[in-house]
mmCIF file of C-alpha atoms in Angstrom:
data_model
loop_
_atom_site.group_PDB
_atom_site.id
_atom_site.type_symbol
_atom_site.label_atom_id
_atom_site.label_comp_id
_atom_site.label_asym_id
_atom_site.label_seq_id
_atom_site.Cartn_x
_atom_site.Cartn_y
_atom_site.Cartn_z
ATOM 1 C CA MET R 1 97.204 -78.399 9.170
ATOM 2 C CA LYS R 2 100.406 -76.361 8.040
ATOM 3 C CA ALA R 3 99.940 -74.313 5.154
ATOM 4 C CA GLN R 4 102.515 -71.673 3.725
ATOM 5 C CA VAL R 5 100.206 -68.296 3.514
ATOM 6 C CA THR R 6 100.503 -64.910 2.108
ATOM 7 C CA LEU R 7 99.645 -62.702 4.929
ATOM 8 C CA LEU R 8 98.986 -58.992 3.833
ATOM 9 C CA ARG R 9 99.044 -56.483 8.013
ATOM 10 C CA GLN R 10 98.399 -53.457 6.350
ATOM 11 C CA ALA R 11 97.313 -52.127 3.145
ATOM 12 C CA GLY R 12 98.790 -48.881 1.159
ATOM 13 C CA ALA R 13 103.027 -49.431 1.552
ATOM 14 C CA ALA R 14 105.113 -47.644 -0.898
ATOM 15 C CA ARG R 15 106.608 -48.762 -3.843
ATOM 16 C CA PRO R 16 108.570 -50.416 -4.808
ATOM 17 C CA TYR R 17 107.407 -53.615 -2.925
ATOM 18 C CA THR R 18 110.241 -55.402 -4.294
ATOM 19 C CA GLU R 19 111.962 -52.777 -1.281
ATOM 20 C CA SER R 20 108.467 -52.416 1.271
ATOM 21 C CA ARG R 21 107.839 -56.207 0.777
ATOM 22 C CA PRO R 22 104.501 -56.034 1.747
ATOM 23 C CA LEU R 23 103.522 -59.478 1.552
ATOM 24 C CA GLU R 24 104.554 -62.211 4.020
ATOM 25 C CA ILE R 25 104.607 -65.729 3.255
ATOM 26 C CA VAL R 26 103.895 -66.859 6.686
ATOM 27 C CA GLU R 27 103.367 -70.632 8.172
ATOM 28 C CA ALA R 28 99.664 -71.200 9.446
ATOM 29 C CA THR R 29 97.303 -73.612 10.857
ATOM 30 C CA LEU R 30 94.008 -74.652 8.870
ATOM 31 C CA GLU R 31 91.455 -76.315 10.491
ATOM 32 C CA ASP R 32 89.196 -79.056 9.116
ATOM 33 C CA PRO R 33 87.311 -77.832 6.584
ATOM 34 C CA GLY R 34 83.880 -77.927 8.075
ATOM 35 C CA PRO R 35 80.011 -78.815 6.716
ATOM 36 C CA GLY R 36 79.895 -77.901 3.291
ATOM 37 C CA GLU R 37 83.328 -76.933 3.173
ATOM 38 C CA LEU R 38 86.563 -77.879 1.162
ATOM 39 C CA LEU R 39 90.131 -78.626 1.166
ATOM 40 C CA ILE R 40 92.525 -77.353 -1.473
ATOM 41 C CA LYS R 41 96.059 -78.256 -2.244
ATOM 42 C CA MET R 42 96.466 -75.105 -4.173
ATOM 43 C CA ALA R 43 98.062 -75.736 -7.774
ATOM 44 C CA ALA R 44 98.410 -72.371 -9.355
ATOM 45 C CA ALA R 45 97.113 -68.664 -8.482
ATOM 46 C CA GLY R 46 97.319 -66.015 -10.560
ATOM 47 C CA LEU R 47 98.343 -62.203 -9.999
ATOM 48 C CA CYS R 48 95.248 -60.238 -10.103
ATOM 49 C CA HIS R 49 94.830 -56.195 -10.364
ATOM 50 C CA SER R 50 92.135 -56.696 -7.743
ATOM 51 C CA ASP R 51 94.759 -58.259 -5.060
ATOM 52 C CA LEU R 52 97.195 -55.312 -5.978
ATOM 53 C CA SER R 53 93.567 -53.252 -5.128
ATOM 54 C CA VAL R 54 93.647 -54.492 -1.890
ATOM 55 C CA ILE R 55 97.487 -53.834 -1.409
ATOM 56 C CA ASN R 56 97.537 -50.139 -2.113
ATOM 57 C CA GLY R 57 94.002 -49.637 -0.106
ATOM 58 C CA ASP R 58 92.125 -48.738 -3.163
ATOM 59 C CA ARG R 59 89.804 -52.187 -1.857
ATOM 60 C CA PRO R 60 89.617 -51.190 1.328
ATOM 61 C CA ARG R 61 89.892 -55.373 3.679
ATOM 62 C CA ASP R 62 89.625 -55.947 6.848
ATOM 63 C CA MET R 63 93.632 -57.167 7.928
ATOM 64 C CA PRO R 64 95.135 -59.305 8.587
ATOM 65 C CA ILE R 65 94.267 -61.213 5.330
ATOM 66 C CA ALA R 66 95.642 -63.817 3.544
ATOM 67 C CA LEU R 67 95.765 -62.364 -0.474
ATOM 68 C CA GLY R 68 94.411 -64.711 -3.587
ATOM 69 C CA HIS R 69 91.373 -64.545 -5.466
ATOM 70 C CA GLU R 70 91.579 -66.552 -9.218
ATOM 71 C CA ALA R 71 93.237 -70.124 -8.580
ATOM 72 C CA SER R 72 93.066 -73.929 -9.673
ATOM 73 C CA GLY R 73 93.830 -76.941 -7.302
ATOM 74 C CA VAL R 74 93.077 -80.501 -6.274
ATOM 75 C CA VAL R 75 90.925 -81.194 -3.668
ATOM 76 C CA GLU R 76 92.845 -83.144 -0.665
ATOM 77 C CA ALA R 77 89.729 -83.811 1.801
ATOM 78 C CA VAL R 78 85.946 -82.436 2.040
ATOM 79 C CA GLY R 79 83.562 -81.660 5.251
ATOM 80 C CA PRO R 80 80.668 -82.987 6.157
ATOM 81 C CA GLY R 81 77.906 -82.793 3.534
ATOM 82 C CA VAL R 82 79.736 -82.692 0.667
ATOM 83 C CA THR R 83 78.636 -84.945 -1.942
ATOM 84 C CA ARG R 84 79.578 -82.809 -5.517
ATOM 85 C CA PHE R 85 83.308 -83.455 -4.664
ATOM 86 C CA ALA R 86 85.539 -86.228 -3.931
ATOM 87 C CA PRO R 87 89.422 -85.744 -3.231
ATOM 88 C CA GLY R 88 91.249 -86.097 -6.176
ATOM 89 C CA ASP R 89 88.960 -83.558 -8.146
ATOM 90 C CA HIS R 90 90.399 -80.688 -9.648
ATOM 91 C CA VAL R 91 88.600 -77.476 -8.867
ATOM 92 C CA VAL R 92 89.000 -73.921 -10.220
ATOM 93 C CA MET R 93 88.108 -71.528 -7.378
ATOM 94 C CA VAL R 94 85.622 -68.358 -7.352
ATOM 95 C CA PHE R 95 85.487 -65.372 -5.876
ATOM 96 C CA ILE R 96 81.887 -64.816 -4.974
ATOM 97 C CA ALA R 97 80.243 -68.073 -3.602
ATOM 98 C CA SER R 98 77.123 -68.834 -4.636
ATOM 99 C CA CYS R 99 74.423 -70.368 -1.649
ATOM 100 C CA GLY R 100 71.545 -71.299 -4.228
ATOM 101 C CA HIS R 101 68.951 -69.948 -2.627
ATOM 102 C CA CYS R 102 68.745 -66.150 -1.644
ATOM 103 C CA VAL R 103 67.076 -64.142 -4.715
ATOM 104 C CA PRO R 104 69.540 -63.092 -7.180
ATOM 105 C CA CYS R 105 70.807 -66.918 -7.192
ATOM 106 C CA ALA R 106 67.204 -68.055 -7.481
ATOM 107 C CA GLU R 107 66.856 -65.483 -10.760
ATOM 108 C CA GLY R 108 69.825 -66.740 -12.204
ATOM 109 C CA ARG R 109 72.510 -63.890 -11.172
ATOM 110 C CA PRO R 110 75.104 -66.447 -8.579
ATOM 111 C CA ALA R 111 77.487 -63.386 -8.984
ATOM 112 C CA LEU R 112 75.110 -61.358 -6.890
ATOM 113 C CA CYS R 113 74.756 -63.709 -4.126
ATOM 114 C CA GLU R 114 73.711 -61.616 -1.385
ATOM 115 C CA PRO R 115 75.523 -64.474 0.963
ATOM 116 C CA GLY R 116 78.260 -64.492 -1.096
ATOM 117 C CA ALA R 117 79.282 -60.740 -1.388
ATOM 118 C CA LYS R 118 78.001 -60.423 3.018
ATOM 119 C CA ALA R 119 80.975 -63.419 3.618
ATOM 120 C CA GLY R 120 83.320 -61.643 0.998
ATOM 121 C CA ALA R 121 82.848 -58.252 3.065
ATOM 122 C CA ALA R 122 83.466 -59.775 6.452
ATOM 123 C CA GLY R 123 86.834 -61.599 5.206
ATOM 124 C CA THR R 124 84.919 -65.030 5.867
ATOM 125 C CA LEU R 125 83.461 -68.503 3.915
ATOM 126 C CA LEU R 126 80.153 -68.325 3.395
ATOM 127 C CA SER R 127 79.652 -70.601 6.627
ATOM 128 C CA GLY R 128 80.289 -66.944 8.202
ATOM 129 C CA ASP R 129 84.026 -68.667 9.614
ATOM 130 C CA ARG R 130 87.239 -68.134 9.253
ATOM 131 C CA ARG R 131 89.767 -71.265 8.882
ATOM 132 C CA ILE R 132 93.435 -69.705 8.792
ATOM 133 C CA GLU R 133 95.288 -68.976 12.555
ATOM 134 C CA VAL R 134 98.432 -67.406 11.938
ATOM 135 C CA GLY R 135 100.150 -67.083 15.580
ATOM 136 C CA ARG R 136 96.870 -68.421 17.887
ATOM 137 C CA ALA R 137 95.372 -65.205 15.841
ATOM 138 C CA LYS R 138 92.299 -65.698 13.034
ATOM 139 C CA VAL R 139 92.883 -63.806 9.718
ATOM 140 C CA HIS R 140 90.915 -62.910 6.712
ATOM 141 C CA HIS R 141 90.096 -65.386 3.723
ATOM 142 C CA HIS R 142 90.308 -63.047 0.736
ATOM 143 C CA VAL R 143 86.712 -63.248 -0.914
ATOM 144 C CA GLY R 144 86.703 -67.041 0.368
ATOM 145 C CA VAL R 145 89.663 -68.155 -2.125
ATOM 146 C CA SER R 146 93.051 -66.621 -0.104
ATOM 147 C CA ALA R 147 95.054 -68.747 -3.222
ATOM 148 C CA PHE R 148 98.763 -67.519 -2.308
ATOM 149 C CA SER R 149 98.949 -70.595 -0.063
ATOM 150 C CA THR R 150 100.273 -74.194 -0.436
ATOM 151 C CA HIS R 151 96.088 -75.415 0.470
ATOM 152 C CA ALA R 152 92.934 -73.260 1.435
ATOM 153 C CA VAL R 153 89.957 -74.296 3.160
ATOM 154 C CA THR R 154 87.216 -72.941 1.084
ATOM 155 C CA SER R 155 83.459 -73.118 0.901
ATOM 156 C CA GLU R 156 82.442 -75.907 -1.593
ATOM 157 C CA HIS R 157 79.927 -72.852 -3.934
ATOM 158 C CA SER R 158 83.458 -71.073 -4.381
ATOM 159 C CA CYS R 159 84.422 -73.974 -6.690
ATOM 160 C CA VAL R 160 84.042 -75.796 -10.075
ATOM 161 C CA LYS R 161 85.436 -79.019 -11.202
ATOM 162 C CA ILE R 162 86.614 -78.918 -14.325
ATOM 163 C CA ASP R 163 87.940 -82.033 -16.699
ATOM 164 C CA LYS R 164 91.286 -83.410 -15.476
ATOM 165 C CA ASP R 165 93.038 -83.072 -18.722
ATOM 166 C CA ILE R 166 93.113 -79.197 -18.970
ATOM 167 C CA PRO R 167 96.107 -78.004 -17.453
ATOM 168 C CA LEU R 168 95.557 -76.748 -14.059
ATOM 169 C CA ASP R 169 98.154 -73.242 -14.707
ATOM 170 C CA ARG R 170 96.027 -72.428 -17.596
ATOM 171 C CA ALA R 171 92.480 -72.860 -15.384
ATOM 172 C CA ALA R 172 93.763 -71.058 -12.925
ATOM 173 C CA LEU R 173 92.846 -67.955 -15.336
ATOM 174 C CA LEU R 174 89.105 -69.260 -15.931
ATOM 175 C CA GLY R 175 88.092 -67.867 -12.300
ATOM 176 C CA CYS R 176 88.502 -64.406 -12.659
ATOM 177 C CA ALA R 177 90.608 -63.165 -16.211
ATOM 178 C CA VAL R 178 87.970 -65.472 -17.956
ATOM 179 C CA LEU R 179 84.819 -65.221 -16.441
ATOM 180 C CA THR R 180 85.727 -61.585 -15.711
ATOM 181 C CA GLY R 181 86.519 -60.496 -18.993
ATOM 182 C CA VAL R 182 85.037 -63.194 -21.593
ATOM 183 C CA GLY R 183 81.963 -63.115 -19.540
ATOM 184 C CA ALA R 184 81.476 -58.881 -20.090
ATOM 185 C CA VAL R 185 81.731 -59.275 -23.587
ATOM 186 C CA LEU R 186 79.498 -62.708 -24.136
ATOM 187 C CA ASN R 187 76.849 -62.479 -20.808
ATOM 188 C CA SER R 188 76.693 -58.834 -19.601
ATOM 189 C CA GLY R 189 77.747 -57.460 -23.565
ATOM 190 C CA HIS R 190 75.877 -60.187 -26.245
ATOM 191 C CA LEU R 191 78.629 -59.515 -28.262
ATOM 192 C CA LYS R 192 77.023 -60.413 -31.985
ATOM 193 C CA MET R 193 79.339 -62.081 -35.398
ATOM 194 C CA GLY R 194 79.638 -58.972 -37.371
ATOM 195 C CA GLU R 195 79.464 -56.797 -34.609
ATOM 196 C CA SER R 196 81.985 -53.510 -33.493
ATOM 197 C CA CYS R 197 84.053 -53.857 -30.240
ATOM 198 C CA ALA R 198 86.260 -51.882 -28.234
ATOM 199 C CA ILE R 199 88.218 -52.797 -25.456
ATOM 200 C CA VAL R 200 88.995 -50.312 -22.547
ATOM 201 C CA GLY R 201 92.148 -51.334 -20.372
ATOM 202 C CA LEU R 202 94.187 -54.722 -21.778
ATOM 203 C CA GLY R 203 95.219 -56.004 -18.811
ATOM 204 C CA GLY R 204 94.912 -59.775 -18.209
ATOM 205 C CA VAL R 205 91.295 -59.159 -18.024
ATOM 206 C CA GLY R 206 90.872 -56.587 -20.531
ATOM 207 C CA LEU R 207 93.019 -58.967 -23.178
ATOM 208 C CA ALA R 208 91.140 -62.191 -21.435
ATOM 209 C CA ALA R 209 88.088 -59.987 -22.651
ATOM 210 C CA LEU R 210 89.399 -58.608 -26.341
ATOM 211 C CA LEU R 211 89.609 -63.084 -26.541
ATOM 212 C CA GLY R 212 86.389 -63.317 -26.311
ATOM 213 C CA ALA R 213 84.781 -60.492 -28.735
ATOM 214 C CA VAL R 214 87.669 -62.718 -31.277
ATOM 215 C CA ALA R 215 85.471 -65.722 -30.770
ATOM 216 C CA ALA R 216 82.679 -63.960 -30.764
ATOM 217 C CA GLY R 217 83.462 -63.104 -34.271
ATOM 218 C CA ALA R 218 83.275 -59.701 -34.265
ATOM 219 C CA GLU R 219 84.267 -57.683 -37.196
ATOM 220 C CA THR R 220 85.774 -54.732 -35.873
ATOM 221 C CA ILE R 221 87.466 -54.917 -32.366
ATOM 222 C CA VAL R 222 89.257 -51.961 -31.422
ATOM 223 C CA ALA R 223 92.269 -51.660 -28.141
ATOM 224 C CA VAL R 224 92.441 -48.919 -25.957
ATOM 225 C CA ASP R 225 95.157 -48.621 -23.383
ATOM 226 C CA LEU R 226 97.971 -46.092 -22.658
ATOM 227 C CA ALA R 227 100.565 -48.179 -22.753
ATOM 228 C CA GLU R 228 101.624 -48.944 -26.748
ATOM 229 C CA ASP R 229 103.488 -52.823 -25.734
ATOM 230 C CA LYS R 230 99.714 -53.093 -24.756
ATOM 231 C CA ARG R 231 98.122 -52.257 -28.001
ATOM 232 C CA ALA R 232 101.065 -53.813 -30.226
ATOM 233 C CA PHE R 233 100.263 -56.751 -27.897
ATOM 234 C CA ALA R 234 96.585 -56.678 -28.504
ATOM 235 C CA LEU R 235 96.489 -55.935 -32.479
ATOM 236 C CA GLU R 236 98.647 -60.203 -32.321
ATOM 237 C CA LEU R 237 95.867 -61.296 -30.458
ATOM 238 C CA GLY R 238 92.965 -60.623 -33.092
ATOM 239 C CA ALA R 239 92.179 -56.550 -32.151
ATOM 240 C CA THR R 240 91.534 -54.543 -35.779
ATOM 241 C CA HIS R 241 92.546 -51.188 -34.999
ATOM 242 C CA ALA R 242 94.234 -49.372 -31.529
ATOM 243 C CA ILE R 243 94.678 -46.609 -30.247
ATOM 244 C CA ASP R 244 95.664 -43.959 -27.125
ATOM 245 C CA PRO R 245 93.098 -42.854 -26.082
ATOM 246 C CA ARG R 246 94.798 -39.717 -24.930
ATOM 247 C CA ASP R 247 95.573 -39.156 -28.942
ATOM 248 C CA GLU R 248 93.534 -36.136 -29.545
ATOM 249 C CA ASP R 249 91.367 -37.519 -32.294
ATOM 250 C CA ALA R 250 91.094 -41.220 -30.614
ATOM 251 C CA ILE R 251 86.863 -40.894 -30.239
ATOM 252 C CA ALA R 252 86.709 -38.820 -33.594
ATOM 253 C CA SER R 253 89.371 -42.067 -35.105
ATOM 254 C CA VAL R 254 87.107 -44.790 -33.126
ATOM 255 C CA LYS R 255 83.696 -43.467 -34.996
ATOM 256 C CA GLU R 256 85.506 -43.363 -38.031
ATOM 257 C CA TRP R 257 86.792 -46.960 -38.196
ATOM 258 C CA THR R 258 83.475 -48.139 -36.901
ATOM 259 C CA GLY R 259 80.479 -46.267 -38.970
ATOM 260 C CA GLY R 260 79.593 -43.805 -35.798
ATOM 261 C CA GLY R 261 81.088 -45.750 -32.830
ATOM 262 C CA VAL R 262 81.257 -48.718 -31.612
ATOM 263 C CA ASN R 263 78.675 -51.185 -30.561
ATOM 264 C CA LEU R 264 79.482 -52.291 -27.889
ATOM 265 C CA ALA R 265 82.370 -50.655 -26.022
ATOM 266 C CA VAL R 266 83.637 -53.196 -22.085
ATOM 267 C CA GLU R 267 85.635 -50.698 -19.724
ATOM 268 C CA LEU R 268 88.505 -53.122 -17.582
ATOM 269 C CA ALA R 269 90.798 -50.773 -16.845
ATOM 270 C CA GLY R 270 89.054 -49.733 -13.363
ATOM 271 C CA ALA R 271 89.418 -45.838 -14.034
ATOM 272 C CA ALA R 272 86.767 -43.097 -14.074
ATOM 273 C CA PRO R 273 88.279 -41.780 -17.018
ATOM 274 C CA ALA R 274 88.612 -45.142 -18.976
ATOM 275 C CA LEU R 275 84.615 -45.715 -18.642
ATOM 276 C CA LYS R 276 84.522 -42.177 -19.721
ATOM 277 C CA PHE R 277 85.982 -43.161 -22.598
ATOM 278 C CA ALA R 278 84.550 -46.154 -23.278
ATOM 279 C CA TYR R 279 81.066 -43.932 -23.253
ATOM 280 C CA ASP R 280 81.537 -41.577 -25.970
ATOM 281 C CA ILE R 281 82.514 -44.511 -28.077
ATOM 282 C CA THR R 282 79.793 -46.103 -28.059
ATOM 283 C CA ARG R 283 77.319 -45.776 -30.877
ATOM 284 C CA ARG R 284 73.777 -44.506 -30.858
ATOM 285 C CA GLY R 285 72.171 -47.551 -29.458
ATOM 286 C CA GLY R 286 74.717 -49.162 -28.221
ATOM 287 C CA ILE R 287 75.816 -51.256 -25.039
ATOM 288 C CA THR R 288 78.587 -49.419 -22.616
ATOM 289 C CA VAL R 289 79.907 -52.153 -20.566
ATOM 290 C CA THR R 290 81.479 -51.576 -17.072
ATOM 291 C CA ALA R 291 83.554 -54.974 -15.287
ATOM 292 C CA GLY R 292 86.905 -52.725 -13.549
ATOM 293 C CA LEU R 293 86.800 -51.734 -9.705
ATOM 294 C CA PRO R 294 87.972 -47.928 -9.936
ATOM 295 C CA ASN R 295 88.639 -46.466 -6.697
ATOM 296 C CA PRO R 296 84.957 -46.339 -4.501
ATOM 297 C CA ALA R 297 85.670 -42.580 -4.200
ATOM 298 C CA ALA R 298 85.672 -42.712 -8.175
ATOM 299 C CA THR R 299 82.785 -40.276 -10.300
ATOM 300 C CA LEU R 300 81.843 -40.350 -13.561
ATOM 301 C CA GLU R 301 79.761 -38.047 -15.292
ATOM 302 C CA LEU R 302 77.402 -37.979 -18.467
ATOM 303 C CA PRO R 303 75.480 -36.423 -20.211
ATOM 304 C CA ALA R 304 71.791 -37.831 -18.752
ATOM 305 C CA VAL R 305 70.115 -37.200 -21.938
ATOM 306 C CA SER R 306 72.082 -39.232 -23.985
ATOM 307 C CA LEU R 307 70.294 -42.579 -22.127
ATOM 308 C CA THR R 308 67.145 -41.733 -23.243
ATOM 309 C CA ALA R 309 67.643 -39.449 -26.826
ATOM 310 C CA GLU R 310 69.991 -41.896 -27.959
ATOM 311 C CA GLU R 311 68.923 -45.220 -26.444
ATOM 312 C CA ARG R 312 72.505 -46.346 -24.727
ATOM 313 C CA THR R 313 72.524 -49.106 -21.937
ATOM 314 C CA LEU R 314 75.341 -48.577 -19.024
ATOM 315 C CA LYS R 315 75.118 -51.365 -17.201
ATOM 316 C CA GLY R 316 78.062 -53.075 -14.547
ATOM 317 C CA SER R 317 79.047 -56.881 -14.705
ATOM 318 C CA TYR R 318 80.817 -58.247 -11.895
ATOM 319 C CA VAL R 319 82.076 -61.923 -12.803
ATOM 320 C CA GLY R 320 81.134 -61.124 -16.293
ATOM 321 C CA SER R 321 77.394 -62.025 -14.752
ATOM 322 C CA CYS R 322 78.288 -65.524 -15.811
ATOM 323 C CA VAL R 323 77.750 -68.704 -13.484
ATOM 324 C CA PRO R 324 80.204 -70.231 -12.822
ATOM 325 C CA VAL R 325 78.538 -73.559 -13.205
ATOM 326 C CA ARG R 326 78.003 -72.846 -16.042
ATOM 327 C CA ASP R 327 80.295 -71.028 -17.849
ATOM 328 C CA ILE R 328 83.958 -72.138 -16.456
ATOM 329 C CA PRO R 329 83.618 -75.714 -18.350
ATOM 330 C CA ARG R 330 82.225 -74.504 -21.262
ATOM 331 C CA PHE R 331 85.043 -71.263 -21.539
ATOM 332 C CA ALA R 332 87.604 -74.623 -20.272
ATOM 333 C CA ARG R 333 85.918 -76.283 -23.467
ATOM 334 C CA MET R 334 86.609 -73.225 -25.702
ATOM 335 C CA MET R 335 90.241 -73.075 -24.074
ATOM 336 C CA GLN R 336 91.391 -76.593 -25.186
ATOM 337 C CA GLN R 337 89.715 -75.942 -28.557
ATOM 338 C CA GLY R 338 91.685 -73.267 -28.966
ATOM 339 C CA LYS R 339 89.025 -70.667 -29.423
ATOM 340 C CA LEU R 340 90.288 -69.219 -25.965
ATOM 341 C CA PRO R 341 94.555 -68.996 -26.283
ATOM 342 C CA ILE R 342 94.615 -67.877 -22.955
ATOM 343 C CA GLU R 343 98.071 -69.654 -22.186
ATOM 344 C CA ARG R 344 98.562 -66.530 -24.374
ATOM 345 C CA LEU R 345 98.122 -63.904 -21.368
ATOM 346 C CA MET R 346 100.262 -65.955 -19.183
ATOM 347 C CA THR R 347 103.537 -63.347 -19.758
ATOM 348 C CA HIS R 348 105.557 -64.972 -15.610
ATOM 349 C CA ARG R 349 105.049 -68.317 -13.990
ATOM 350 C CA ILE R 350 106.665 -67.349 -10.780
ATOM 351 C CA ARG R 351 107.550 -68.898 -7.272
ATOM 352 C CA LEU R 352 105.362 -68.111 -3.925
ATOM 353 C CA ASP R 353 108.094 -66.403 -2.399
ATOM 354 C CA GLU R 354 108.197 -63.693 -5.840
ATOM 355 C CA ILE R 355 105.440 -62.273 -5.205
ATOM 356 C CA ASN R 356 106.554 -59.062 -4.039
ATOM 357 C CA GLU R 357 108.407 -59.200 -7.266
ATOM 358 C CA GLY R 358 105.549 -59.896 -9.298
ATOM 359 C CA PHE R 359 103.463 -57.518 -7.555
ATOM 360 C CA GLU R 360 105.610 -54.476 -8.270
ATOM 361 C CA ARG R 361 105.552 -55.614 -11.905
ATOM 362 C CA LEU R 362 102.499 -55.581 -11.832
ATOM 363 C CA ALA R 363 101.942 -52.221 -10.745
ATOM 364 C CA ALA R 364 104.510 -51.363 -13.218
ATOM 365 C CA GLY R 365 102.734 -52.260 -15.804
ATOM 366 C CA GLU R 366 105.233 -55.098 -17.131
ATOM 367 C CA ALA R 367 103.182 -58.077 -17.205
ATOM 368 C CA ILE R 368 99.675 -59.385 -18.282
ATOM 369 C CA ARG R 369 99.150 -62.637 -16.428
ATOM 370 C CA GLN R 370 101.776 -63.805 -13.996
ATOM 371 C CA VAL R 371 101.153 -66.965 -12.379
ATOM 372 C CA VAL R 372 102.420 -68.842 -9.204
ATOM 373 C CA VAL R 373 102.763 -72.359 -9.906
ATOM 374 C CA PHE R 374 103.221 -74.625 -6.745
#
């Protein structure tokens, strides 16, 4: 079938993207879904910094690639052998397919699925196939999703069914911002009621993490970002304190507010200096979690003895250490109950043909979560 897809032919275009226009909306041919695959009609897709990192070259990918990884949609057709989905089902798409059989999947850690990671890096579906053609040439899938498209073929293991009463524009954010941010706080950081927490980096994922900290009942929540408007918005969402990490007394202030440092600091800026700041404001015996994706060349220098002498924990969090089939419905229910008001993070609803403008807005720090509504 024919579909409109968003194609990136080469990374590293100069800004502003409104002029260089690195993303092209082109007509593509989609092959029919193969065994264990679905044809999805997209409903909504969020613009995320992880997409921007492919556009600017921080996250190298094989080109050309059909971008987009945070989305919701409706199943239009199923391939041979599919039994868990049927046409008409509403789904959230997940940017790491989980095979269910490798060691990490068997251990209950599907975010670390080995075949899923291999397929994502190769730009294929879990089967190893590519189902997108532009001008008779195969196009790479973006982490098995390629969400900035009117339709997409994907593995059934990249989708989670949701109730049809959940608004699909909000549901799109469940696939990345909420899984990654809320999961980093609840699953990776194990934040407990009454504890203190810092969120370092207040983009869409960081502010979702802040909502997770509020829902968990944290007593003190410190919002950290370079941008004053984002710090102000974080206070509206439930942060108790906000600070610019460039302030001379920033670390001392956080320690004063929290009696020695936070129990949990979560870094979501995707920058090594932000992770260093998060570590520096974590208390003795505390946990520092990073779910940001810095440039692969970035390095981090820490006093090694602090890990032992202060019983500190520094850990990574991918997809919020989530089990998507468990956590997406759980977070969706919290959203419906008003406990995760993620609709407040949606600053712009845009058309697909406005996507270059959207990514320039994201790169300039002028948006939290923009959603392409199909």
